[in-house]
PDB file of N, CA, C and O in Angstrom:
ATOM      1  N   UNK A1011     109.836  98.982 100.855  1.00  0.00           N
ATOM      2  CA  UNK A1011     109.866  98.651  99.446  1.00  0.00           C
ATOM      3  C   UNK A1011     109.134  99.728  98.647  1.00  0.00           C
ATOM      4  O   UNK A1011     108.062 100.169  99.024  1.00  0.00           O
ATOM      5  N   UNK A1012     109.729 100.147  97.553  1.00  0.00           N
ATOM      6  CA  UNK A1012     109.141 101.177  96.703  1.00  0.00           C
ATOM      7  C   UNK A1012     107.964 100.618  95.910  1.00  0.00           C
ATOM      8  O   UNK A1012     108.005  99.495  95.436  1.00  0.00           O
ATOM      9  N   UNK A1013     106.898 101.432  95.801  1.00  0.00           N
ATOM     10  CA  UNK A1013     105.754 101.041  94.987  1.00  0.00           C
ATOM     11  C   UNK A1013     106.139 101.025  93.522  1.00  0.00           C
ATOM     12  O   UNK A1013     106.869 101.890  93.058  1.00  0.00           O
ATOM     13  N   UNK A1014     105.643 100.053  92.799  1.00  0.00           N
ATOM     14  CA  UNK A1014     105.964  99.921  91.380  1.00  0.00           C
ATOM     15  C   UNK A1014     104.901 100.603  90.523  1.00  0.00           C
ATOM     16  O   UNK A1014     104.220  99.961  89.731  1.00  0.00           O
ATOM     17  N   UNK A1015     104.745 101.926  90.696  1.00  0.00           N
ATOM     18  CA  UNK A1015     103.777 102.666  89.904  1.00  0.00           C
ATOM     19  C   UNK A1015     104.156 102.614  88.430  1.00  0.00           C
ATOM     20  O   UNK A1015     105.333 102.613  88.076  1.00  0.00           O
ATOM     21  N   UNK A1016     103.130 102.569  87.576  1.00  0.00           N
ATOM     22  CA  UNK A1016     103.323 102.455  86.136  1.00  0.00           C
ATOM     23  C   UNK A1016     102.946 103.775  85.473  1.00  0.00           C
ATOM     24  O   UNK A1016     101.809 104.214  85.558  1.00  0.00           O
ATOM     25  N   UNK A1017     103.928 104.409  84.818  1.00  0.00           N
ATOM     26  CA  UNK A1017     103.702 105.674  84.123  1.00  0.00           C
ATOM     27  C   UNK A1017     103.638 105.423  82.623  1.00  0.00           C
ATOM     28  O   UNK A1017     104.489 104.717  82.075  1.00  0.00           O
ATOM     29  N   UNK A1018     102.618 105.993  81.973  1.00  0.00           N
ATOM     30  CA  UNK A1018     102.504 105.937  80.515  1.00  0.00           C
ATOM     31  C   UNK A1018     102.969 107.290  79.994  1.00  0.00           C
ATOM     32  O   UNK A1018     102.370 108.321  80.296  1.00  0.00           O
ATOM     33  N   UNK A1019     104.075 107.281  79.240  1.00  0.00           N
ATOM     34  CA  UNK A1019     104.695 108.522  78.770  1.00  0.00           C
ATOM     35  C   UNK A1019     105.050 108.428  77.291  1.00  0.00           C
ATOM     36  O   UNK A1019     105.271 107.336  76.762  1.00  0.00           O
ATOM     37  N   UNK A1020     105.114 109.573  76.641  1.00  0.00           N
ATOM     38  CA  UNK A1020     105.553 109.626  75.251  1.00  0.00           C
ATOM     39  C   UNK A1020     107.071 109.706  75.235  1.00  0.00           C
ATOM     40  O   UNK A1020     107.673 110.588  75.849  1.00  0.00           O
ATOM     41  N   UNK A1021     107.703 108.736  74.557  1.00  0.00           N
ATOM     42  CA  UNK A1021     109.167 108.687  74.517  1.00  0.00           C
ATOM     43  C   UNK A1021     109.591 108.155  73.153  1.00  0.00           C
ATOM     44  O   UNK A1021     109.105 107.112  72.720  1.00  0.00           O
ATOM     45  N   UNK A1022     110.464 108.876  72.513  1.00  0.00           N
ATOM     46  CA  UNK A1022     110.973 108.478  71.184  1.00  0.00           C
ATOM     47  C   UNK A1022     109.830 108.236  70.195  1.00  0.00           C
ATOM     48  O   UNK A1022     109.819 107.244  69.464  1.00  0.00           O
ATOM     49  N   UNK A1023     108.832 109.100  70.186  1.00  0.00           N
ATOM     50  CA  UNK A1023     107.669 109.041  69.282  1.00  0.00           C
ATOM     51  C   UNK A1023     106.788 107.810  69.479  1.00  0.00           C
ATOM     52  O   UNK A1023     106.004 107.466  68.608  1.00  0.00           O
ATOM     53  N   UNK A1024     106.940 107.129  70.601  1.00  0.00           N
ATOM     54  CA  UNK A1024     106.085 105.988  70.939  1.00  0.00           C
ATOM     55  C   UNK A1024     105.621 106.144  72.375  1.00  0.00           C
ATOM     56  O   UNK A1024     106.201 106.890  73.156  1.00  0.00           O
ATOM     57  N   UNK A1025     104.574 105.428  72.725  1.00  0.00           N
ATOM     58  CA  UNK A1025     104.069 105.452  74.097  1.00  0.00           C
ATOM     59  C   UNK A1025     104.781 104.365  74.887  1.00  0.00           C
ATOM     60  O   UNK A1025     104.794 103.198  74.484  1.00  0.00           O
ATOM     61  N   UNK A1026     105.389 104.753  75.975  1.00  0.00           N
ATOM     62  CA  UNK A1026     106.169 103.832  76.805  1.00  0.00           C
ATOM     63  C   UNK A1026     105.509 103.648  78.160  1.00  0.00           C
ATOM     64  O   UNK A1026     104.847 104.553  78.671  1.00  0.00           O
ATOM     65  N   UNK A1027     105.683 102.463  78.726  1.00  0.00           N
ATOM     66  CA  UNK A1027     105.253 102.190  80.100  1.00  0.00           C
ATOM     67  C   UNK A1027     106.520 102.110  80.927  1.00  0.00           C
ATOM     68  O   UNK A1027     107.413 101.309  80.646  1.00  0.00           O
ATOM     69  N   UNK A1028     106.599 102.984  81.919  1.00  0.00           N
ATOM     70  CA  UNK A1028     107.796 103.055  82.759  1.00  0.00           C
ATOM     71  C   UNK A1028     107.435 102.703  84.196  1.00  0.00           C
ATOM     72  O   UNK A1028     106.576 103.313  84.807  1.00  0.00           O
ATOM     73  N   UNK A1029     108.092 101.703  84.719  1.00  0.00           N
ATOM     74  CA  UNK A1029     107.956 101.265  86.111  1.00  0.00           C
ATOM     75  C   UNK A1029     108.878 102.158  86.947  1.00  0.00           C
ATOM     76  O   UNK A1029     110.036 102.356  86.590  1.00  0.00           O
ATOM     77  N   UNK A1030     108.375 102.705  88.050  1.00  0.00           N
ATOM     78  CA  UNK A1030     109.182 103.629  88.860  1.00  0.00           C
ATOM     79  C   UNK A1030     110.407 102.983  89.492  1.00  0.00           C
ATOM     80  O   UNK A1030     111.297 103.686  89.953  1.00  0.00           O
ATOM     81  N   UNK A1031     110.481 101.657  89.497  1.00  0.00           N
ATOM     82  CA  UNK A1031     111.654 100.993  90.080  1.00  0.00           C
ATOM     83  C   UNK A1031     112.733 100.698  89.040  1.00  0.00           C
ATOM     84  O   UNK A1031     113.777 100.172  89.380  1.00  0.00           O
ATOM     85  N   UNK A1032     112.473 101.038  87.774  1.00  0.00           N
ATOM     86  CA  UNK A1032     113.436 100.748  86.702  1.00  0.00           C
ATOM     87  C   UNK A1032     113.912 102.035  86.050  1.00  0.00           C
ATOM     88  O   UNK A1032     113.221 103.044  86.079  1.00  0.00           O
ATOM     89  N   UNK A1033     115.076 101.994  85.423  1.00  0.00           N
ATOM     90  CA  UNK A1033     115.605 103.177  84.759  1.00  0.00           C
ATOM     91  C   UNK A1033     115.115 103.284  83.314  1.00  0.00           C
ATOM     92  O   UNK A1033     115.011 104.387  82.789  1.00  0.00           O
ATOM     93  N   UNK A1034     114.842 102.169  82.683  1.00  0.00           N
ATOM     94  CA  UNK A1034     114.375 102.150  81.293  1.00  0.00           C
ATOM     95  C   UNK A1034     112.910 101.712  81.230  1.00  0.00           C
ATOM     96  O   UNK A1034     112.447 100.951  82.090  1.00  0.00           O
ATOM     97  N   UNK A1035     112.177 102.138  80.201  1.00  0.00           N
ATOM     98  CA  UNK A1035     110.786 101.701  80.056  1.00  0.00           C
ATOM     99  C   UNK A1035     110.674 100.185  79.946  1.00  0.00           C
ATOM    100  O   UNK A1035     111.562  99.508  79.420  1.00  0.00           O
ATOM    101  N   UNK A1036     109.561  99.656  80.440  1.00  0.00           N
ATOM    102  CA  UNK A1036     109.290  98.225  80.380  1.00  0.00           C
ATOM    103  C   UNK A1036     108.911  97.811  78.968  1.00  0.00           C
ATOM    104  O   UNK A1036     109.300  96.747  78.500  1.00  0.00           O
ATOM    105  N   UNK A1037     108.102  98.663  78.290  1.00  0.00           N
ATOM    106  CA  UNK A1037     107.614  98.326  76.956  1.00  0.00           C
ATOM    107  C   UNK A1037     107.251  99.591  76.192  1.00  0.00           C
ATOM    108  O   UNK A1037     106.975 100.632  76.789  1.00  0.00           O
ATOM    109  N   UNK A1038     107.231  99.479  74.849  1.00  0.00           N
ATOM    110  CA  UNK A1038     106.825 100.574  73.971  1.00  0.00           C
ATOM    111  C   UNK A1038     105.616 100.131  73.148  1.00  0.00           C
ATOM    112  O   UNK A1038     105.512  98.955  72.778  1.00  0.00           O
ATOM    113  N   UNK A1039     104.727 101.085  72.835  1.00  0.00           N
ATOM    114  CA  UNK A1039     103.515 100.791  72.077  1.00  0.00           C
ATOM    115  C   UNK A1039     103.270 101.891  71.056  1.00  0.00           C
ATOM    116  O   UNK A1039     103.664 103.037  71.257  1.00  0.00           O
ATOM    117  N   UNK A1040     102.568 101.537  69.975  1.00  0.00           N
ATOM    118  CA  UNK A1040     102.245 102.507  68.924  1.00  0.00           C
ATOM    119  C   UNK A1040     101.165 103.481  69.379  1.00  0.00           C
ATOM    120  O   UNK A1040     101.159 104.643  68.974  1.00  0.00           O
ATOM    121  N   UNK A1041     100.236 103.019  70.231  1.00  0.00           N
ATOM    122  CA  UNK A1041      99.151 103.889  70.681  1.00  0.00           C
ATOM    123  C   UNK A1041      99.141 104.004  72.200  1.00  0.00           C
ATOM    124  O   UNK A1041      99.595 103.097  72.909  1.00  0.00           O
ATOM    125  N   UNK A1042      98.592 105.102  72.675  1.00  0.00           N
ATOM    126  CA  UNK A1042      98.497 105.315  74.115  1.00  0.00           C
ATOM    127  C   UNK A1042      97.539 104.307  74.747  1.00  0.00           C
ATOM    128  O   UNK A1042      97.783 103.827  75.845  1.00  0.00           O
ATOM    129  N   UNK A1043      96.457 103.969  74.050  1.00  0.00           N
ATOM    130  CA  UNK A1043      95.482 103.030  74.626  1.00  0.00           C
ATOM    131  C   UNK A1043      96.098 101.644  74.854  1.00  0.00           C
ATOM    132  O   UNK A1043      95.805 100.991  75.857  1.00  0.00           O
ATOM    133  N   UNK A1044      96.962 101.201  73.957  1.00  0.00           N
ATOM    134  CA  UNK A1044      97.664  99.923  74.163  1.00  0.00           C
ATOM    135  C   UNK A1044      98.569 100.002  75.390  1.00  0.00           C
ATOM    136  O   UNK A1044      98.637  99.060  76.188  1.00  0.00           O
ATOM    137  N   UNK A1045      99.261 101.122  75.524  1.00  0.00           N
ATOM    138  CA  UNK A1045     100.164 101.315  76.662  1.00  0.00           C
ATOM    139  C   UNK A1045      99.384 101.350  77.972  1.00  0.00           C
ATOM    140  O   UNK A1045      99.820 100.783  78.977  1.00  0.00           O
ATOM    141  N   UNK A1046      98.219 101.988  77.963  1.00  0.00           N
ATOM    142  CA  UNK A1046      97.396 102.064  79.175  1.00  0.00           C
ATOM    143  C   UNK A1046      96.928 100.676  79.598  1.00  0.00           C
ATOM    144  O   UNK A1046      96.989 100.332  80.784  1.00  0.00           O
ATOM    145  N   UNK A1047      96.496  99.862  78.651  1.00  0.00           N
ATOM    146  CA  UNK A1047      96.056  98.490  78.979  1.00  0.00           C
ATOM    147  C   UNK A1047      97.188  97.697  79.635  1.00  0.00           C
ATOM    148  O   UNK A1047      96.988  97.012  80.632  1.00  0.00           O
ATOM    149  N   UNK A1048      98.392  97.803  79.067  1.00  0.00           N
ATOM    150  CA  UNK A1048      99.543  97.109  79.631  1.00  0.00           C
ATOM    151  C   UNK A1048      99.868  97.638  81.025  1.00  0.00           C
ATOM    152  O   UNK A1048     100.117  96.864  81.957  1.00  0.00           O
ATOM    153  N   UNK A1049      99.852  98.969  81.177  1.00  0.00           N
ATOM    154  CA  UNK A1049     100.159  99.588  82.479  1.00  0.00           C
ATOM    155  C   UNK A1049      99.157  99.156  83.541  1.00  0.00           C
ATOM    156  O   UNK A1049      99.533  98.889  84.694  1.00  0.00           O
ATOM    157  N   UNK A1050      97.878  99.070  83.182  1.00  0.00           N
ATOM    158  CA  UNK A1050      96.852  98.635  84.140  1.00  0.00           C
ATOM    159  C   UNK A1050      97.088  97.194  84.584  1.00  0.00           C
ATOM    160  O   UNK A1050      96.953  96.877  85.761  1.00  0.00           O
ATOM    161  N   UNK A1051      97.451  96.332  83.647  1.00  0.00           N
ATOM    162  CA  UNK A1051      97.744  94.932  83.983  1.00  0.00           C
ATOM    163  C   UNK A1051      98.914  94.846  84.951  1.00  0.00           C
ATOM    164  O   UNK A1051      98.861  94.114  85.948  1.00  0.00           O
ATOM    165  N   UNK A1052      99.973  95.604  84.672  1.00  0.00           N
ATOM    166  CA  UNK A1052     101.152  95.611  85.550  1.00  0.00           C
ATOM    167  C   UNK A1052     100.805  96.189  86.922  1.00  0.00           C
ATOM    168  O   UNK A1052     101.237  95.663  87.950  1.00  0.00           O
ATOM    169  N   UNK A1053     100.029  97.265  86.959  1.00  0.00           N
ATOM    170  CA  UNK A1053      99.651  97.888  88.233  1.00  0.00           C
ATOM    171  C   UNK A1053      98.817  96.934  89.079  1.00  0.00           C
ATOM    172  O   UNK A1053      98.988  96.855  90.297  1.00  0.00           O
ATOM    173  N   UNK A1054      97.915  96.198  88.456  1.00  0.00           N
ATOM    174  CA  UNK A1054      97.110  95.210  89.192  1.00  0.00           C
ATOM    175  C   UNK A1054      98.005  94.113  89.755  1.00  0.00           C
ATOM    176  O   UNK A1054      97.815  93.668  90.885  1.00  0.00           O
ATOM    177  N   UNK A1055      98.983  93.678  88.957  1.00  0.00           N
ATOM    178  CA  UNK A1055      99.900  92.615  89.381  1.00  0.00           C
ATOM    179  C   UNK A1055     100.702  93.029  90.617  1.00  0.00           C
ATOM    180  O   UNK A1055     100.939  92.225  91.513  1.00  0.00           O
ATOM    181  N   UNK A1056     101.104  94.297  90.681  1.00  0.00           N
ATOM    182  CA  UNK A1056     101.944  94.782  91.778  1.00  0.00           C
ATOM    183  C   UNK A1056     101.182  95.609  92.811  1.00  0.00           C
ATOM    184  O   UNK A1056     101.795  96.215  93.690  1.00  0.00           O
ATOM    185  N   UNK A1057      99.849  95.642  92.707  1.00  0.00           N
ATOM    186  CA  UNK A1057      99.003  96.428  93.626  1.00  0.00           C
ATOM    187  C   UNK A1057      99.518  97.859  93.736  1.00  0.00           C
ATOM    188  O   UNK A1057      99.753  98.377  94.820  1.00  0.00           O
ATOM    189  N   UNK A1058      99.707  98.483  92.587  1.00  0.00           N
ATOM    190  CA  UNK A1058     100.252  99.845  92.555  1.00  0.00           C
ATOM    191  C   UNK A1058      99.313 100.777  91.784  1.00  0.00           C
ATOM    192  O   UNK A1058      98.141 100.484  91.614  1.00  0.00           O
ATOM    193  N   UNK A1059      99.840 101.884  91.291  1.00  0.00           N
ATOM    194  CA  UNK A1059      99.038 102.897  90.616  1.00  0.00           C
ATOM    195  C   UNK A1059      99.461 103.052  89.161  1.00  0.00           C
ATOM    196  O   UNK A1059     100.586 102.717  88.793  1.00  0.00           O
ATOM    197  N   UNK A1060      98.536 103.612  88.360  1.00  0.00           N
ATOM    198  CA  UNK A1060      98.889 104.045  87.010  1.00  0.00           C
ATOM    199  C   UNK A1060      98.874 105.566  86.993  1.00  0.00           C
ATOM    200  O   UNK A1060      98.076 106.195  87.690  1.00  0.00           O
ATOM    201  N   UNK A1061      99.770 106.140  86.216  1.00  0.00           N
ATOM    202  CA  UNK A1061      99.835 107.581  85.995  1.00  0.00           C
ATOM    203  C   UNK A1061      99.915 107.761  84.480  1.00  0.00           C
ATOM    204  O   UNK A1061     100.890 107.342  83.851  1.00  0.00           O
ATOM    205  N   UNK A1062      98.874 108.350  83.906  1.00  0.00           N
ATOM    206  CA  UNK A1062      98.812 108.530  82.464  1.00  0.00           C
ATOM    207  C   UNK A1062      99.209 109.973  82.139  1.00  0.00           C
ATOM    208  O   UNK A1062      98.553 110.908  82.579  1.00  0.00           O
ATOM    209  N   UNK A1063     100.274 110.120  81.367  1.00  0.00           N
ATOM    210  CA  UNK A1063     100.775 111.440  80.986  1.00  0.00           C
ATOM    211  C   UNK A1063     100.271 111.792  79.588  1.00  0.00           C
ATOM    212  O   UNK A1063     100.173 110.921  78.714  1.00  0.00           O
ATOM    213  N   UNK A1064      99.999 113.062  79.365  1.00  0.00           N
ATOM    214  CA  UNK A1064      99.623 113.548  78.040  1.00  0.00           C
ATOM    215  C   UNK A1064     100.861 113.820  77.204  1.00  0.00           C
ATOM    216  O   UNK A1064     101.995 113.650  77.668  1.00  0.00           O
ATOM    217  N   UNK A1065     100.637 114.271  75.976  1.00  0.00           N
ATOM    218  CA  UNK A1065     101.770 114.599  75.091  1.00  0.00           C
ATOM    219  C   UNK A1065     102.662 115.685  75.680  1.00  0.00           C
ATOM    220  O   UNK A1065     103.849 115.743  75.391  1.00  0.00           O
ATOM    221  N   UNK A1066     102.093 116.540  76.530  1.00  0.00           N
ATOM    222  CA  UNK A1066     102.859 117.627  77.153  1.00  0.00           C
ATOM    223  C   UNK A1066     103.660 117.166  78.372  1.00  0.00           C
ATOM    224  O   UNK A1066     104.380 117.939  78.982  1.00  0.00           O
ATOM    225  N   UNK A1067     103.508 115.892  78.756  1.00  0.00           N
ATOM    226  CA  UNK A1067     104.256 115.346  79.890  1.00  0.00           C
ATOM    227  C   UNK A1067     103.541 115.448  81.225  1.00  0.00           C
ATOM    228  O   UNK A1067     103.960 114.848  82.208  1.00  0.00           O
ATOM    229  N   UNK A1068     102.451 116.214  81.287  1.00  0.00           N
ATOM    230  CA  UNK A1068     101.712 116.373  82.541  1.00  0.00           C
ATOM    231  C   UNK A1068     100.790 115.183  82.766  1.00  0.00           C
ATOM    232  O   UNK A1068     100.215 114.643  81.815  1.00  0.00           O
ATOM    233  N   UNK A1069     100.650 114.784  84.034  1.00  0.00           N
ATOM    234  CA  UNK A1069      99.747 113.687  84.375  1.00  0.00           C
ATOM    235  C   UNK A1069      98.321 114.153  84.121  1.00  0.00           C
ATOM    236  O   UNK A1069      97.893 115.190  84.598  1.00  0.00           O
ATOM    237  N   UNK A1070      97.581 113.375  83.323  1.00  0.00           N
ATOM    238  CA  UNK A1070      96.208 113.738  82.994  1.00  0.00           C
ATOM    239  C   UNK A1070      95.194 112.765  83.584  1.00  0.00           C
ATOM    240  O   UNK A1070      94.002 113.065  83.640  1.00  0.00           O
ATOM    241  N   UNK A1071      95.638 111.592  84.032  1.00  0.00           N
ATOM    242  CA  UNK A1071      94.733 110.599  84.610  1.00  0.00           C
ATOM    243  C   UNK A1071      95.556 109.581  85.391  1.00  0.00           C
ATOM    244  O   UNK A1071      96.778 109.555  85.310  1.00  0.00           O
ATOM    245  N   UNK A1072      94.863 108.743  86.117  1.00  0.00           N
ATOM    246  CA  UNK A1072      95.525 107.680  86.866  1.00  0.00           C
ATOM    247  C   UNK A1072      94.514 106.882  87.656  1.00  0.00           C
ATOM    248  O   UNK A1072      93.346 107.267  87.757  1.00  0.00           O
ATOM    249  N   UNK A1073      94.964 105.776  88.189  1.00  0.00           N
ATOM    250  CA  UNK A1073      94.096 104.924  88.980  1.00  0.00           C
ATOM    251  C   UNK A1073      94.948 104.135  89.968  1.00  0.00           C
ATOM    252  O   UNK A1073      96.119 103.884  89.725  1.00  0.00           O
ATOM    253  N   UNK A1074      94.318 103.735  91.062  1.00  0.00           N
ATOM    254  CA  UNK A1074      95.008 102.967  92.092  1.00  0.00           C
ATOM    255  C   UNK A1074      94.469 101.545  92.098  1.00  0.00           C
ATOM    256  O   UNK A1074      93.263 101.346  92.090  1.00  0.00           O
ATOM    257  N   UNK A1075      95.365 100.575  92.115  1.00  0.00           N
ATOM    258  CA  UNK A1075      94.981  99.174  92.134  1.00  0.00           C
ATOM    259  C   UNK A1075      95.488  98.458  93.376  1.00  0.00           C
ATOM    260  O   UNK A1075      95.561  97.251  93.408  1.00  0.00           O
ATOM    261  N   UNK A1076      95.816  99.215  94.407  1.00  0.00           N
ATOM    262  CA  UNK A1076      96.344  98.603  95.614  1.00  0.00           C
ATOM    263  C   UNK A1076      95.693  99.177  96.840  1.00  0.00           C
ATOM    264  O   UNK A1076      94.542  99.620  96.808  1.00  0.00           O
ATOM    265  N   UNK A1077      96.420  99.189  97.928  1.00  0.00           N
ATOM    266  CA  UNK A1077      95.935  99.790  99.164  1.00  0.00           C
ATOM    267  C   UNK A1077      95.969 101.292  99.020  1.00  0.00           C
ATOM    268  O   UNK A1077      97.024 101.906  99.114  1.00  0.00           O
ATOM    269  N   UNK A1078      94.827 101.880  98.804  1.00  0.00           N
ATOM    270  CA  UNK A1078      94.727 103.329  98.641  1.00  0.00           C
ATOM    271  C   UNK A1078      94.619 103.966 100.021  1.00  0.00           C
ATOM    272  O   UNK A1078      93.650 103.727 100.730  1.00  0.00           O
ATOM    273  N   UNK A1079      95.598 104.789 100.427  1.00  0.00           N
ATOM    274  CA  UNK A1079      95.547 105.398 101.753  1.00  0.00           C
ATOM    275  C   UNK A1079      94.407 106.423 101.886  1.00  0.00           C
ATOM    276  O   UNK A1079      93.996 106.750 102.985  1.00  0.00           O
ATOM    277  N   UNK A1080      93.898 106.895 100.753  1.00  0.00           N
ATOM    278  CA  UNK A1080      92.778 107.862 100.755  1.00  0.00           C
ATOM    279  C   UNK A1080      91.662 107.354  99.837  1.00  0.00           C
ATOM    280  O   UNK A1080      91.454 107.898  98.751  1.00  0.00           O
ATOM    281  N   UNK A1081      90.958 106.296 100.229  1.00  0.00           N
ATOM    282  CA  UNK A1081      89.935 105.742  99.341  1.00  0.00           C
ATOM    283  C   UNK A1081      88.761 106.714  99.192  1.00  0.00           C
ATOM    284  O   UNK A1081      88.551 107.578 100.042  1.00  0.00           O
ATOM    285  N   UNK A1082      87.990 106.580  98.106  1.00  0.00           N
ATOM    286  CA  UNK A1082      86.835 107.453  97.933  1.00  0.00           C
ATOM    287  C   UNK A1082      85.827 107.256  99.052  1.00  0.00           C
ATOM    288  O   UNK A1082      85.671 106.146  99.574  1.00  0.00           O
ATOM    289  N   UNK A1083      85.143 108.330  99.421  1.00  0.00           N
ATOM    290  CA  UNK A1083      84.202 108.252 100.538  1.00  0.00           C
ATOM    291  C   UNK A1083      82.785 107.909 100.096  1.00  0.00           C
ATOM    292  O   UNK A1083      81.942 107.597 100.912  1.00  0.00           O
ATOM    293  N   UNK A1084      82.522 107.966  98.792  1.00  0.00           N
ATOM    294  CA  UNK A1084      81.170 107.640  98.317  1.00  0.00           C
ATOM    295  C   UNK A1084      80.940 106.126  98.364  1.00  0.00           C
ATOM    296  O   UNK A1084      81.860 105.338  98.235  1.00  0.00           O
ATOM    297  N   UNK A1085      79.716 105.727  98.590  1.00  0.00           N
ATOM    298  CA  UNK A1085      79.396 104.295  98.602  1.00  0.00           C
ATOM    299  C   UNK A1085      78.463 104.012  97.437  1.00  0.00           C
ATOM    300  O   UNK A1085      77.481 104.696  97.231  1.00  0.00           O
ATOM    301  N   UNK A1086      78.812 102.989  96.687  1.00  0.00           N
ATOM    302  CA  UNK A1086      78.000 102.655  95.503  1.00  0.00           C
ATOM    303  C   UNK A1086      77.162 101.433  95.773  1.00  0.00           C
ATOM    304  O   UNK A1086      77.433 100.606  96.533  1.00  0.00           O
TER     305      UNK A1086
END
């Protein structure tokens, strides 16, 4: 089964959340921060990752909410 990673991308002058298993964005938002909150909720629901893209389309941030095959080695 494919992971349902959530990408936050700029599309049609709005911030969109795109699930990697779908062809069309799940939702559109006026601000990137609103889109990120929605993407994080969806990623937690599906134990997947978020990928936050900048205006240039390059991934600038992300987080994992599932089984991370390479977890951080530091202990807090």
